[in-house]
Coordinates of C-alpha atoms and ligand atoms in Angstrom, one line a residue:
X1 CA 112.7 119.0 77.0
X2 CA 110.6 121.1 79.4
X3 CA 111.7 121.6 83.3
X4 CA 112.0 118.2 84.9
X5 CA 108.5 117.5 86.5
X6 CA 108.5 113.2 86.9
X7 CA 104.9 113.6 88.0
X8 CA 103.5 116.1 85.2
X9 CA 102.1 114.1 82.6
X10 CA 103.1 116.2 79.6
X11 CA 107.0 116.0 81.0
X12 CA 106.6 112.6 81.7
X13 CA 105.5 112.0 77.6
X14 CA 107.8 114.4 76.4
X15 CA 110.5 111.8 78.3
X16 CA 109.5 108.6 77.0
X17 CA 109.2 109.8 73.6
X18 CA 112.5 111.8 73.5
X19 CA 113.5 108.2 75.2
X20 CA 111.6 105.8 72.9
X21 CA 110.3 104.5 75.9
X22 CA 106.6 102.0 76.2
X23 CA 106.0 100.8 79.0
X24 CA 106.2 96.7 79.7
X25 CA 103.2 95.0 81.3
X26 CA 106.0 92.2 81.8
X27 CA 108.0 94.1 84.3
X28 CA 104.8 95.7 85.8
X29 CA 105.6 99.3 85.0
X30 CA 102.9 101.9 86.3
X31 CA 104.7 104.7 86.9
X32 CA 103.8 107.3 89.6
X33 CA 102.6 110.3 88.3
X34 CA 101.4 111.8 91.5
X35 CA 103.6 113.9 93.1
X36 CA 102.5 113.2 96.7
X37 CA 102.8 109.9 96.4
X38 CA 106.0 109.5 96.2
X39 CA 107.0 112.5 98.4
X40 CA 105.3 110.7 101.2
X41 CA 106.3 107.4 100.3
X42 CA 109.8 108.8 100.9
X43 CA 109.3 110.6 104.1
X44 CA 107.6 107.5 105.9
X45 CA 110.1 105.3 104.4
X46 CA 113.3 107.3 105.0
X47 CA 112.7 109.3 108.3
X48 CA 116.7 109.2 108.9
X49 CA 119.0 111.0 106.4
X50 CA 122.0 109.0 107.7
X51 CA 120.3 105.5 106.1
X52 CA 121.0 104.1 103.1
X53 CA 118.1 103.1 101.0
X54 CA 117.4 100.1 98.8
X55 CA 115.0 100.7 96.0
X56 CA 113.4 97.9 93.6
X57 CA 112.6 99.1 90.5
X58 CA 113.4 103.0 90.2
X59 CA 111.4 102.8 86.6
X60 CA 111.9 106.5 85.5
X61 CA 113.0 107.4 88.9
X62 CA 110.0 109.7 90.4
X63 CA 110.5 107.9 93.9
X64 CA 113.9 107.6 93.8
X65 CA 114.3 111.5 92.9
X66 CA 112.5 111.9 96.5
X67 CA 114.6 109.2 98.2
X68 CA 117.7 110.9 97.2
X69 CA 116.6 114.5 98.8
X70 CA 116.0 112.6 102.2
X71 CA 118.9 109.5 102.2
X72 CA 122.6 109.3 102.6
X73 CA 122.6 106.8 99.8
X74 CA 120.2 105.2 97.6
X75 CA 120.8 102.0 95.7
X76 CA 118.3 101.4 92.8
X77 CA 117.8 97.6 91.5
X78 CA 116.5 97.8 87.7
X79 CA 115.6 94.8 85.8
X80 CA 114.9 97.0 82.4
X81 CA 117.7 98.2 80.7
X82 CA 115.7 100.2 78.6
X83 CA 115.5 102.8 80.9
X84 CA 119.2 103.1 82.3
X85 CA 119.7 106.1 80.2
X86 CA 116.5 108.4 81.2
X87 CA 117.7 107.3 84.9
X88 CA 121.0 109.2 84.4
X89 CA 118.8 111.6 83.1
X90 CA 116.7 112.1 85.8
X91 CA 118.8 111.5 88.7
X92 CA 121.4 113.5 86.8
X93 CA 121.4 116.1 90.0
X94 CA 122.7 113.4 92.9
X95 CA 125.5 112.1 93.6
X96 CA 124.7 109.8 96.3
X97 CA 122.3 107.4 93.9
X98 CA 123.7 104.3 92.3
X99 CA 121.3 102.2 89.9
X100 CA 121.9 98.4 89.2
X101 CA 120.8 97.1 86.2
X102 CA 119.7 93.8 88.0
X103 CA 116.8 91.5 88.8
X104 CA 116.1 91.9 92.0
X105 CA 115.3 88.2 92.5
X106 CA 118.7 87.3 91.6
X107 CA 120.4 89.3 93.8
X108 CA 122.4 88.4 96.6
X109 CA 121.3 91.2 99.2
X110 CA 123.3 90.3 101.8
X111 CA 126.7 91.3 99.6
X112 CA 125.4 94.1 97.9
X113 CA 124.0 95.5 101.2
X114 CA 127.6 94.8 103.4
X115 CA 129.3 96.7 100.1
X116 CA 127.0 99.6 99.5
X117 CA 125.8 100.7 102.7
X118 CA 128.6 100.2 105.2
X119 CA 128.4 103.9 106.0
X120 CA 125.0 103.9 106.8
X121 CA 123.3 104.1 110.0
X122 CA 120.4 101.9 108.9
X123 CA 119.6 100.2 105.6
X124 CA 115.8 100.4 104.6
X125 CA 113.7 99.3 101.9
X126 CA 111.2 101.4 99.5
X127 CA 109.5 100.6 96.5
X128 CA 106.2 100.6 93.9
X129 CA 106.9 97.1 93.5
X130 CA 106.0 95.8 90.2
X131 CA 102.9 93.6 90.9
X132 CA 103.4 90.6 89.2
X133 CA 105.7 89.6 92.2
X134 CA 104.9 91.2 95.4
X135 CA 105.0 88.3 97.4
X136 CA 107.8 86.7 96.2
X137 CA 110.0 90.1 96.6
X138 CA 108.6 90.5 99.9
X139 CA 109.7 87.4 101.4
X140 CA 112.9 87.7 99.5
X141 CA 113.5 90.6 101.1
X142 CA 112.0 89.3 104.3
X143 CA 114.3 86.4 104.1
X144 CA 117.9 87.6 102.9
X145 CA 119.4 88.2 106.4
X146 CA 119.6 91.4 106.0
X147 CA 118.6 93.2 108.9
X148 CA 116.4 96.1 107.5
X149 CA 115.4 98.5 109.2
X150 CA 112.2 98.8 107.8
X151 CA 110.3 98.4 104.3
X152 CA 108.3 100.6 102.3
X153 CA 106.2 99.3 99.4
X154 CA 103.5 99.8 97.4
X155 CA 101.2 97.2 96.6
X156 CA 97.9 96.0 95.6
X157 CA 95.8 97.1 98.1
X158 CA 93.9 93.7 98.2
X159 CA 97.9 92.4 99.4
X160 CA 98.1 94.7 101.7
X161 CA 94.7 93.7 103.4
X162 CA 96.2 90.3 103.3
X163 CA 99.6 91.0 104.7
X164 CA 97.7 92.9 107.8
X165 CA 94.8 91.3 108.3
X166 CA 94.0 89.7 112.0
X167 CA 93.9 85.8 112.6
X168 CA 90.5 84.2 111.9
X169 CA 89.3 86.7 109.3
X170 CA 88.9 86.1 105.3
X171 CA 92.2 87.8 104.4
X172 CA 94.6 86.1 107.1
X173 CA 96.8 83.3 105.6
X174 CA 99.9 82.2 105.2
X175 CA 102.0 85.6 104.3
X176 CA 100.1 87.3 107.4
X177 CA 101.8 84.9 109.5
X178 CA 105.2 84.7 107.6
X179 CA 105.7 88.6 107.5
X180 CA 104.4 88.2 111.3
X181 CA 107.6 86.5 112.0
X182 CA 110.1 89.1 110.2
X183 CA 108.0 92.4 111.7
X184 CA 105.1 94.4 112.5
X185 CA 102.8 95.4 109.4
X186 CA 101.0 98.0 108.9
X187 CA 99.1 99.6 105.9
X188 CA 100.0 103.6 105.5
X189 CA 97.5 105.1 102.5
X190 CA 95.5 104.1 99.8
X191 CA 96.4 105.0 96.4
X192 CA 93.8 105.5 93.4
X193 CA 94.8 104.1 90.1
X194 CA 94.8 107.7 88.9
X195 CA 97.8 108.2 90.5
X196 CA 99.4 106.3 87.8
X197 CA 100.9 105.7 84.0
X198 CA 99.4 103.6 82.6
X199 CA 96.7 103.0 85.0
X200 CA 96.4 100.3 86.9
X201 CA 92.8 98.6 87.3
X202 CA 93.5 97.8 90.9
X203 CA 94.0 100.2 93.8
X204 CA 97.0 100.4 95.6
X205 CA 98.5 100.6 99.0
X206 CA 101.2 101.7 100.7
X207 CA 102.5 99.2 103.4
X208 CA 105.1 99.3 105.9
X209 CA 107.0 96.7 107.9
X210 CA 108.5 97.4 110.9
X211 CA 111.6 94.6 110.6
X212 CA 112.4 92.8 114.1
X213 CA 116.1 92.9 114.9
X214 CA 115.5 89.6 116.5
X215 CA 112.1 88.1 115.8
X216 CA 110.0 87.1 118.9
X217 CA 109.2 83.7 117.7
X218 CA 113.3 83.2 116.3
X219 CA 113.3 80.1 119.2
X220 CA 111.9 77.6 117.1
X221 CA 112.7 75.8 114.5
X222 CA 112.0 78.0 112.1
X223 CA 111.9 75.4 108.7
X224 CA 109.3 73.7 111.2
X225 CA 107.3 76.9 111.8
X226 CA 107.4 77.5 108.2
X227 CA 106.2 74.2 107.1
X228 CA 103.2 73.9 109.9
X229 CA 102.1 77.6 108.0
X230 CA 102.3 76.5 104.8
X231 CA 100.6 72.8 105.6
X232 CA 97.3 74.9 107.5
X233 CA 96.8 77.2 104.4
X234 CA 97.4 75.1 101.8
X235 CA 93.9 73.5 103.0
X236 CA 92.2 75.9 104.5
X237 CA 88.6 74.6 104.9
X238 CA 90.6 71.4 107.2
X239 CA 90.7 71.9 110.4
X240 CA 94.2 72.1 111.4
X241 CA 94.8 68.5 112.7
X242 CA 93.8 67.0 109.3
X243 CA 95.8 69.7 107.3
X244 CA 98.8 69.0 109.5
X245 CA 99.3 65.4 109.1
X246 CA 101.4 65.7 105.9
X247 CA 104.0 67.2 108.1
X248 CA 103.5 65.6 111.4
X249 CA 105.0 62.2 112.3
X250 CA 103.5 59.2 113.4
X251 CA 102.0 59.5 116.4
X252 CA 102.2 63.5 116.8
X253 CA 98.5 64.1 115.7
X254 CA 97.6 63.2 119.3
X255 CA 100.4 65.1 120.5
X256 CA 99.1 68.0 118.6
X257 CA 95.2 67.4 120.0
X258 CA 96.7 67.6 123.3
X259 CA 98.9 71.1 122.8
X260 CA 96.2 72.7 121.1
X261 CA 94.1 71.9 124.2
X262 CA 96.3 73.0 126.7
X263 CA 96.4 76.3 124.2
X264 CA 92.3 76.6 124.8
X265 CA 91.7 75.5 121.0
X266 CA 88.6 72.9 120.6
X267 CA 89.5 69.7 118.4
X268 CA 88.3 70.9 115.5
X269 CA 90.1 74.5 115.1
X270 CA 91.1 75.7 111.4
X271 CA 94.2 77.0 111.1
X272 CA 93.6 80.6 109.9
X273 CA 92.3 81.0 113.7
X274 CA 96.2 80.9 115.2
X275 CA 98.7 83.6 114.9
X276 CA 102.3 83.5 114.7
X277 CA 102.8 83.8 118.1
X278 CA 100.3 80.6 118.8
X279 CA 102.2 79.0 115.2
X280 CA 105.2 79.5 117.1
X281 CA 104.2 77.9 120.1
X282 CA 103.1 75.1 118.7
X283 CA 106.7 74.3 116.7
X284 CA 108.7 74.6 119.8
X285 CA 106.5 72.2 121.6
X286 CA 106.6 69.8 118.2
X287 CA 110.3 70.1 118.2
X288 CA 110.5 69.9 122.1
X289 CA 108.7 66.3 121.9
X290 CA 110.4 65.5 119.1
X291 CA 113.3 65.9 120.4
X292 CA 112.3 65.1 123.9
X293 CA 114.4 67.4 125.5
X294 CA 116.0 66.2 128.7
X295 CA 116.0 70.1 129.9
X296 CA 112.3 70.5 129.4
X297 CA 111.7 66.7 130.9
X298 CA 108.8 67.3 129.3
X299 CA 107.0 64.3 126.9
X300 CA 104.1 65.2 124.3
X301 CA 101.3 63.7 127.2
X302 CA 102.9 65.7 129.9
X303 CA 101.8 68.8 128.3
X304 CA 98.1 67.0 128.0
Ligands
LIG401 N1 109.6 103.4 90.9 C1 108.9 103.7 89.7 C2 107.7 104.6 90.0 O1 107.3 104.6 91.2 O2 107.2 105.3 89.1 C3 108.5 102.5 88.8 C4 107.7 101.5 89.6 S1 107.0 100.2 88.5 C5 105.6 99.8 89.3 C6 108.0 98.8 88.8 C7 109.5 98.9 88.4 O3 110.1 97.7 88.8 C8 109.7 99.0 86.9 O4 110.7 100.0 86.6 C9 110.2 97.6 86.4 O5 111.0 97.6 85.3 C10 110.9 97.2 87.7 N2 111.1 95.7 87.9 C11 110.2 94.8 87.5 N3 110.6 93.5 87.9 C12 111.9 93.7 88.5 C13 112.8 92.8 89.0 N4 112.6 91.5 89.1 N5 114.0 93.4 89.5 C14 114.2 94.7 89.5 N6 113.3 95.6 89.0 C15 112.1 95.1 88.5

């Protein structure tokens, strides 16, 4: 076996072969094969050498080879078995790297992050996600109660148009708002297919949320919030009243005419045109008249 390069192609055949290794379109393996990638990936998404990171799919373990030069600890979820070995191969040099041969889906984060990172400052997220579940890992990440610091990912770049676009354009929908609640998005570079083995016939992105410790909109209901979200996208061409009256109660469409008024929407607004902040606003007042709150002595025409 030549020097270990993980991005030089000729190493990285040499490896597989020597390994018996194809890579599964099931599991979404592209592996990086450009070694900027996942040096940068890395330095955005580890900036703190006293946090632990916790990496979804280390594959041959190109990015987590970087993450180990910059973190106190990096935990590696891998749902292939297959490639177990070649990891202890490659990692073979650190001794702060763990890999869990696990699907990161049916994981409880929480536990493993209270028993592997305990000595770390900060516990942060970084990943080439596979693609066939981006959005699910995301808000399963998004949604463990685990307060991460921050996560790193690549994805399709068309997702990460999505998960950052602005309220009332063709991208925004329902995971804008719902990463809106957990953090602050933001897209860091483009990546060619190129940069990949196989290629992938999409191009990539590399997107970063900024996690809340306490989310701005948290004094809501939030199973409300979430439902409201979900109702407006699932019919996107209705304006919001009509797409909101599977989850509204009787006699809370007018209610909701009213509030949207007093928020300086006309009558017929869709529902990609409000953010999480104004989705937010509207499920307090919801569960404010629903509740009819003696504190805010407010009723649904008083906000009118
Ligand atoms: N990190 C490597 C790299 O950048 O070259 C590999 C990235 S590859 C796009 C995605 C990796 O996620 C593969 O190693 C794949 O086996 C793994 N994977 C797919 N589904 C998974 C799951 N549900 N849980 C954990 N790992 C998964």
């Amino acid at each position: 076996m030549p020097e270990t390069n993980l991005t030089d192609l000729s190493f990285l055949r040499a490896l597989t072969r020597e390994y018996g290794i194809v890579p599964k379109k099931k599991y979404g393996q592209n592996f990086l094969i450009n070694r900027m990638v996942p040096e940068r990936i890395a330095l955005a998404g580890c900036p703190d050498e006293r946090d632990g990171v916790l990496e979804i799919g280390p594959g041959l373990g190109t990015l987590t080879y970087e993450l180990c030069k910059r973190a106190a600890k990096v935990v590696a979820l891998e749902i292939d078995a297959s490639l177990l070995p070649v990891l202890e191969y490659t990692l073979s040099e650190f001794d702060n790297v763990k890999v869990i041969e696990k699907d990161i889906m049916k994981t409880d984060l929480a536990e493993l992050c209270t028993q592997e990172f305990s000595e770390c400052e900060h516990v942060r997220v970084c990943a080439n996600l596979p693609y066939y579940i981006t959005t699910p890992v995301l808000m399963y990440l998004l949604e463990s109660g685990v307060n991460f610091k921050s996560i790193t990912v690549m994805v399709q770049k068309e997702v990460a148009d999505r998960i950052t676009a602005r309220a009332g354009s063709a991208e925004y929908g329902a995971i804008t708002a719902a990463v809106g609640f957990y953090g602050q998005a933001k897209k860091l570079f483009t990546v060619s297919p190129g940069s990949f083995f196989p290629a992938p016939n999409v191009e990539s992105c590399v997107l970063q949320i900024e996690c809340y410790v306490h989310s701005p909109y948290e004094n809501c209901d939030r199973e409300l919030l979430f439902s409201l979200i979900r109702a407006a996208f699932e019919q996107r061409r209705k304006t919001l009243r009509n797409a909101l009256k599977k989850v509204l109660l009787p006699g809370e469409t007018e209610f909701l005419e009213c509030k949207l008024e007093e928020m300086g929407f006309q009558a017929d607004i869709r529902g990609e045109k409000l953010d999480i902040s104004q989705y937010a606003e509207l499920a307090r007042a919801l569960s404010l008249h629903r509740a009819g709150s003696p504190f805010s002595g407010q009723s649904g025409a008083e906000y009118c």
